[in-house]
CSV table of C-alpha atoms in Angstrom, one decimal:
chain,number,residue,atom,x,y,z
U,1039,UNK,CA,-0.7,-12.8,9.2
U,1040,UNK,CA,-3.4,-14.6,6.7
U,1041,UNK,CA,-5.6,-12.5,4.9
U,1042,UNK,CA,-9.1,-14.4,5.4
U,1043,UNK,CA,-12.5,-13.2,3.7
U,1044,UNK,CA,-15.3,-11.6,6.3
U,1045,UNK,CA,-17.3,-14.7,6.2
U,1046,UNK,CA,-14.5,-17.1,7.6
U,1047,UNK,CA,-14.3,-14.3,10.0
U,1048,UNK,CA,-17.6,-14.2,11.4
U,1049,UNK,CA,-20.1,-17.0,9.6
U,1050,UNK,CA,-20.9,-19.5,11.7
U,1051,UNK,CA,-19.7,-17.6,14.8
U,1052,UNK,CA,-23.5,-16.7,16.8
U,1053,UNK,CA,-21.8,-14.2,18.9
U,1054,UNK,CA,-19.0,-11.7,17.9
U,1055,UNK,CA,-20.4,-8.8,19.6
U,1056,UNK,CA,-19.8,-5.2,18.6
U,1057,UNK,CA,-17.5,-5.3,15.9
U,1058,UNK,CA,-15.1,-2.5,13.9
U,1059,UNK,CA,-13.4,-2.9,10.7
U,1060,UNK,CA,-10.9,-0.6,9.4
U,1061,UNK,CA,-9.3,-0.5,5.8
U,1062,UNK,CA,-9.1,0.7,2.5
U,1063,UNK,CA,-11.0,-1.0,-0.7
U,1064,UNK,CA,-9.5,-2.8,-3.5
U,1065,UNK,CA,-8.1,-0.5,-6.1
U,1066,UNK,CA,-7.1,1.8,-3.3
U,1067,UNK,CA,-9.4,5.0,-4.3
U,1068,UNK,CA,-11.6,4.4,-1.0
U,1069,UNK,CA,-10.8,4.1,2.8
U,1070,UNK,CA,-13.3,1.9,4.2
U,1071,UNK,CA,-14.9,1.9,8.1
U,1072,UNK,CA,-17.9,-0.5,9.0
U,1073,UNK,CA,-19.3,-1.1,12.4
U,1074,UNK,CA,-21.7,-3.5,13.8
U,1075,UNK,CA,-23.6,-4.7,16.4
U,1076,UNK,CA,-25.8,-7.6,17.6
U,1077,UNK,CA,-27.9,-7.9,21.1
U,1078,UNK,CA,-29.2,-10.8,22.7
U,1079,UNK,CA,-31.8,-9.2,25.5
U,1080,UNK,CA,-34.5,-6.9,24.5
U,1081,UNK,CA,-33.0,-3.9,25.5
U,1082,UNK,CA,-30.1,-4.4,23.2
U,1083,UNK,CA,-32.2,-5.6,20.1
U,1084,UNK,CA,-34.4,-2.1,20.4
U,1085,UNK,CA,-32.0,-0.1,18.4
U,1086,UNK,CA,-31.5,1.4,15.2
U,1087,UNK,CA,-28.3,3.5,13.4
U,1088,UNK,CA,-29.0,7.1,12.2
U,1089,UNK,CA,-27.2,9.3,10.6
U,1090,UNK,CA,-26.7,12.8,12.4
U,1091,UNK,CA,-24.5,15.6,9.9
U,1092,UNK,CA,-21.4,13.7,9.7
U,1093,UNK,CA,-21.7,11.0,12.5
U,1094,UNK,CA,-23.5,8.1,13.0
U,1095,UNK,CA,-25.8,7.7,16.4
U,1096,UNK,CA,-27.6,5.3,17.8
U,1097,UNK,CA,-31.0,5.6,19.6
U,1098,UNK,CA,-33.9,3.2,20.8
U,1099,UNK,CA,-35.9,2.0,17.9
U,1100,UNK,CA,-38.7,2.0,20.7
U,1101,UNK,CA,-38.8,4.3,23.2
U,1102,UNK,CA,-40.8,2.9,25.8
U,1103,UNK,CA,-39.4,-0.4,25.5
U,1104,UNK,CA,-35.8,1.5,27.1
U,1105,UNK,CA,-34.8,-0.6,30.6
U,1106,UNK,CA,-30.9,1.2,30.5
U,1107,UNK,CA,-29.4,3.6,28.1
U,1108,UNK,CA,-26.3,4.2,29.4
U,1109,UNK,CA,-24.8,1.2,27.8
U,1110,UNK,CA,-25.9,1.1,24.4
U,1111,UNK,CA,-27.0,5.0,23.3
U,1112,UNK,CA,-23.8,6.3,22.1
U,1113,UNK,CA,-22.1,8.0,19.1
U,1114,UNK,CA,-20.4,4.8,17.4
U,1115,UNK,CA,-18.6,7.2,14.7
U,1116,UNK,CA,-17.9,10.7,14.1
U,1117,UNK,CA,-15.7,12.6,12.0
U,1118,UNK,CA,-12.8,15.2,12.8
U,1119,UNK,CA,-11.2,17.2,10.2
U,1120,UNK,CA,-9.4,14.1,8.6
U,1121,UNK,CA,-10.0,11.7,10.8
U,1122,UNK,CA,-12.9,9.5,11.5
U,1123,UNK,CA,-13.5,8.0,15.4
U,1124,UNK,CA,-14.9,4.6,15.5
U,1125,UNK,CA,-15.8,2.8,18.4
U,1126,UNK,CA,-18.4,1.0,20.4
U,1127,UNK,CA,-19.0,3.5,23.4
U,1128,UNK,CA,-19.3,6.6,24.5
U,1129,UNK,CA,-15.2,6.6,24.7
U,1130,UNK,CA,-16.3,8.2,20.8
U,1131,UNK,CA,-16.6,11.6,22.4
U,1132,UNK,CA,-13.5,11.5,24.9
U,1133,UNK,CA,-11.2,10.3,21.9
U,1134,UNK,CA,-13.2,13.9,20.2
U,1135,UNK,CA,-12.8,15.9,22.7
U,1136,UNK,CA,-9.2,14.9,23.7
U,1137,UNK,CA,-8.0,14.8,19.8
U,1138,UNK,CA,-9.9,18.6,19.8
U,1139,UNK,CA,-7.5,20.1,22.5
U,1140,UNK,CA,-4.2,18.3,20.3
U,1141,UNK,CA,-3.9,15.0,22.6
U,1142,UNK,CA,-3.9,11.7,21.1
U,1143,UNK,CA,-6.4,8.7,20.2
U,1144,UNK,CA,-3.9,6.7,23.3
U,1145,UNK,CA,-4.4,9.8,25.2
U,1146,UNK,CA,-8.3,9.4,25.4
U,1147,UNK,CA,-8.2,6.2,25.9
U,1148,UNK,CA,-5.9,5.8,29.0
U,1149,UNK,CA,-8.1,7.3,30.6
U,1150,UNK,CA,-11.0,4.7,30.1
U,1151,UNK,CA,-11.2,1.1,30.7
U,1152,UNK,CA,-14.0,-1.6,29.6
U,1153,UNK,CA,-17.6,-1.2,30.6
U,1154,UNK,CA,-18.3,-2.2,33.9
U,1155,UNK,CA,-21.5,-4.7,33.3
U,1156,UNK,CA,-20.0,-7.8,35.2
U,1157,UNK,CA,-19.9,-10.5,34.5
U,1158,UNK,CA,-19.0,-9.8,31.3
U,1159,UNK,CA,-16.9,-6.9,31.2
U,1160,UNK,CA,-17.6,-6.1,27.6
U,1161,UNK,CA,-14.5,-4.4,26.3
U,1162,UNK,CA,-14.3,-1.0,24.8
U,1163,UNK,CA,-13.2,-1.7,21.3
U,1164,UNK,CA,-11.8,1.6,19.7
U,1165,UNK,CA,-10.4,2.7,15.7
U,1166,UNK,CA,-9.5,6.3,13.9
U,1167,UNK,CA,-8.5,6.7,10.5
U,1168,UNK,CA,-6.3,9.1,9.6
U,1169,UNK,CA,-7.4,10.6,6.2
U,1170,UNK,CA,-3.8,11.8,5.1
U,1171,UNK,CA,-1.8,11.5,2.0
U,1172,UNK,CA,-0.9,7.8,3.2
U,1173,UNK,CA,-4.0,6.5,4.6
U,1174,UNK,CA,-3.1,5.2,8.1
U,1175,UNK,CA,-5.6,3.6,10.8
U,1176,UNK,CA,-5.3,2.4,14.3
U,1177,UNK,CA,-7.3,-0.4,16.5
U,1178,UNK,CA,-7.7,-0.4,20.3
U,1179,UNK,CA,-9.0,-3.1,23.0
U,1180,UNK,CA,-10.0,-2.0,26.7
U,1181,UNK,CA,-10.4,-5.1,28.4
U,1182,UNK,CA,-10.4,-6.7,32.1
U,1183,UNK,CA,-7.7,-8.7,31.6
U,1184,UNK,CA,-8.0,-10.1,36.0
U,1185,UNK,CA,-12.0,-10.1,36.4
U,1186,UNK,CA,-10.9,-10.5,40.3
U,1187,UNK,CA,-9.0,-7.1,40.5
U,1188,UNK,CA,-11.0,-5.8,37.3
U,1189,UNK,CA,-7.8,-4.8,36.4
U,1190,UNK,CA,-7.8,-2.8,32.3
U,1191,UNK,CA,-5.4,-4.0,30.0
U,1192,UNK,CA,-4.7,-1.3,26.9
U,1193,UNK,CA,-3.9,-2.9,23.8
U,1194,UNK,CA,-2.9,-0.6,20.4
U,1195,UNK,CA,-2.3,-1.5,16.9
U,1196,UNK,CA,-1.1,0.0,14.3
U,1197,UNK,CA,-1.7,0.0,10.5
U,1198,UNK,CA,-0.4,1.8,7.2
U,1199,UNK,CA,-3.2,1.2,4.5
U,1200,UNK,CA,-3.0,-1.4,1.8
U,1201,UNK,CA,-5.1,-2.1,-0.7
U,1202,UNK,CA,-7.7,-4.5,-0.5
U,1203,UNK,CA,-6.7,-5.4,2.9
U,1204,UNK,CA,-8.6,-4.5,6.1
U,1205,UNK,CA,-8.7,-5.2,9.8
U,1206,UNK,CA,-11.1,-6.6,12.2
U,1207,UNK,CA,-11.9,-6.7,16.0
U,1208,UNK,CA,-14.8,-7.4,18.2
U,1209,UNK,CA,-15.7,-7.7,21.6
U,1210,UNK,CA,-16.7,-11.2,22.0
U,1211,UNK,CA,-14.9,-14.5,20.8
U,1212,UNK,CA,-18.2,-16.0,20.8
U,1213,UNK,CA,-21.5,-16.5,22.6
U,1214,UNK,CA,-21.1,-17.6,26.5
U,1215,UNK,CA,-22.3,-16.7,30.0
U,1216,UNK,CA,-20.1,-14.8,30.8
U,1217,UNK,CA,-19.6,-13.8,27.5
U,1218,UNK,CA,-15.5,-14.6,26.7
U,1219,UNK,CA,-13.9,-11.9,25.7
U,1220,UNK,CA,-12.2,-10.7,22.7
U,1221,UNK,CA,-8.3,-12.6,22.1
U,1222,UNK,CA,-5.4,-12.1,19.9
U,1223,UNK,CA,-4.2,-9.4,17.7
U,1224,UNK,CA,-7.3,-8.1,15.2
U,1225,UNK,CA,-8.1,-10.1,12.3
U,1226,UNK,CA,-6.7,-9.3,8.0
U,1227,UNK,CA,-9.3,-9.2,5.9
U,1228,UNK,CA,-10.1,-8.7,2.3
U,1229,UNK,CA,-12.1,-5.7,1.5
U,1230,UNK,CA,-13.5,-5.6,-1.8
U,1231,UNK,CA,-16.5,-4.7,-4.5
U,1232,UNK,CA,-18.8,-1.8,-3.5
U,1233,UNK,CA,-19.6,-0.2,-0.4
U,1234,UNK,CA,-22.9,-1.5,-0.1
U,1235,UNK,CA,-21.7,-5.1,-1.8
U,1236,UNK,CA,-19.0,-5.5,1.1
U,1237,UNK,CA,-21.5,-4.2,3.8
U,1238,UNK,CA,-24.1,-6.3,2.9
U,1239,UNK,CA,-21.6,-9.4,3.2
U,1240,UNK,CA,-20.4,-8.3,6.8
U,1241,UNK,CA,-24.5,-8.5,7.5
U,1242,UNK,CA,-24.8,-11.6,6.1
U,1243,UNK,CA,-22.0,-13.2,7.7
U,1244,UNK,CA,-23.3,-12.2,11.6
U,1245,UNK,CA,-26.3,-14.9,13.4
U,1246,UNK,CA,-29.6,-13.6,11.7
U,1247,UNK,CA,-30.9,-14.0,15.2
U,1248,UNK,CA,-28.4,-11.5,16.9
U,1249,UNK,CA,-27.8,-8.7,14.4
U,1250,UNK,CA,-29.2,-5.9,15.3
U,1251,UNK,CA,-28.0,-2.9,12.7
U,1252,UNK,CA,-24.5,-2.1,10.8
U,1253,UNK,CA,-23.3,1.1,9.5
U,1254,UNK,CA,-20.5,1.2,6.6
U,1255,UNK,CA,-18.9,4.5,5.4
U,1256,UNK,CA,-16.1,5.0,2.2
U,1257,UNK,CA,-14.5,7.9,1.9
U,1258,UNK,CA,-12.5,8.9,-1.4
U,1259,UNK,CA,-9.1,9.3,-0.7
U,1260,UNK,CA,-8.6,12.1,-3.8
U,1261,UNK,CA,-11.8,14.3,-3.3
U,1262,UNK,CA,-12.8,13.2,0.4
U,1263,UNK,CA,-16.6,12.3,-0.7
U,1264,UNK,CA,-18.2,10.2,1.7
U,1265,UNK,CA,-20.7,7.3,1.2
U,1266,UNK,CA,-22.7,6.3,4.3
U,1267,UNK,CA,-24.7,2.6,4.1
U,1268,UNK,CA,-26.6,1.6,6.6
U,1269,UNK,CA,-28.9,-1.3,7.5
U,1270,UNK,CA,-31.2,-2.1,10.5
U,1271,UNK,CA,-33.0,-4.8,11.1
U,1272,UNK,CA,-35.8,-3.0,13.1
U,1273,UNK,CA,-36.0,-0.9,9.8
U,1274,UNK,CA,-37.8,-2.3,6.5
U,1275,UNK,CA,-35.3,-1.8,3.9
């Protein structure tokens, strides 16, 4: 597969979605999670990342302005141990709670399937890092792969670190009504410079009109310090 940089992955593009990327910076001293997300209705633009201990939350940047929570307040990362959860729903907590009682990141998510606001049938789009001697990572997709029968197709992949090198998914190929979902295997990318430098490119690479808020972490691989970066647009920075 071709490595590309983050902006041939999303410039141009006015409507990836909720997006995960997974890897470990150049010079290999820090594993490297960011996630993203963008909103085209109100409801979906009124949010804002916060940091809560260890995880990352999101809430209503306006509280009166809420129409429907149940879609888009959720825990988009949280850490266990040595592993961090990534993802862009609630499926957060089952992958917790299931990896708490020794079951699997594949466990938890057989039992879910993609979010069930037809006609889009956003997928759940799911990542843990394994924070071991060899850093490892893994990507999932939930998606309704026969709208019809909104029948759930699983798909898992599978990564063992390298350096510089980083992977990509995200719900939406681009914008659309319904909005098209998510194809193909997740994109290589190229992570590299500082946390905040390669954060701050993801941002600039998504539609200025969309993006709503992004949350990067690094986490040294010798001492297990973490960095946390976040940026929202309903926030001045």
């Amino acid at each position: 597969m071709k490595t590309i940089t983050v902006e041939e992955a999303l410039k141009g593009n006015p409507y990836p979605g909720r997006g995960i990327i997974l890897g470990k910076a150049k010079g290999g001293k820090n594993a490297v999670a960011v996630y993203f997300i963008m909103g085209r209705s109100e409801n979906s633009r009124n949010r804002i990342f916060l940091e809560d201990g260890d995880d990352i939350m999101i809430k209503p940047f306006d509280e009166s302005k809420v129409e429907d929570s149940s879609l888009i307040v959720y825990y988009p990362m949280r850490a266990q141990n040595y592993e961090l959860i990534v993802t862009n729903g609630d499926q957060t907590d089952t992958i917790y709670n299931f990896m708490l009682e020794g079951e699997s990141f594949a466990d938890a998510l057989k039992t879910r399937e993609f979010e069930p606001d037809a006609p889009n049938y956003t997928p759940r789009i799911s990542g843990l890092m394994e924070l071991n001697e060899e850093l490892t990572y893994k990507l999932s997709i939930l998606k309704c792969g026969n709208p019809e029968r909104q029948k759930c197709y699983r798909f898992f992949y599978n990564y063992e670190a390298v350096s510089g090198i980083g992977h990509l998914i995200h719900t939406y190929i681009t914008d659309g009504n319904p909005l098209p979902t998510y194809e193909g295997e997740p994109k290589e990318i190229e992570i590299s410079g500082t946390l905040t430098e390669f954060a701050d490119r993801v941002w600039n690479s998504l539609d200025v009109e969309n993006r709503i808020s992004l949350v990067a972490k690094a986490i040294d691989l010798e001492n297990g310090q973490v960095k946390t970066y976040i940026i929202n647009k309903n926030i001045q920075q």
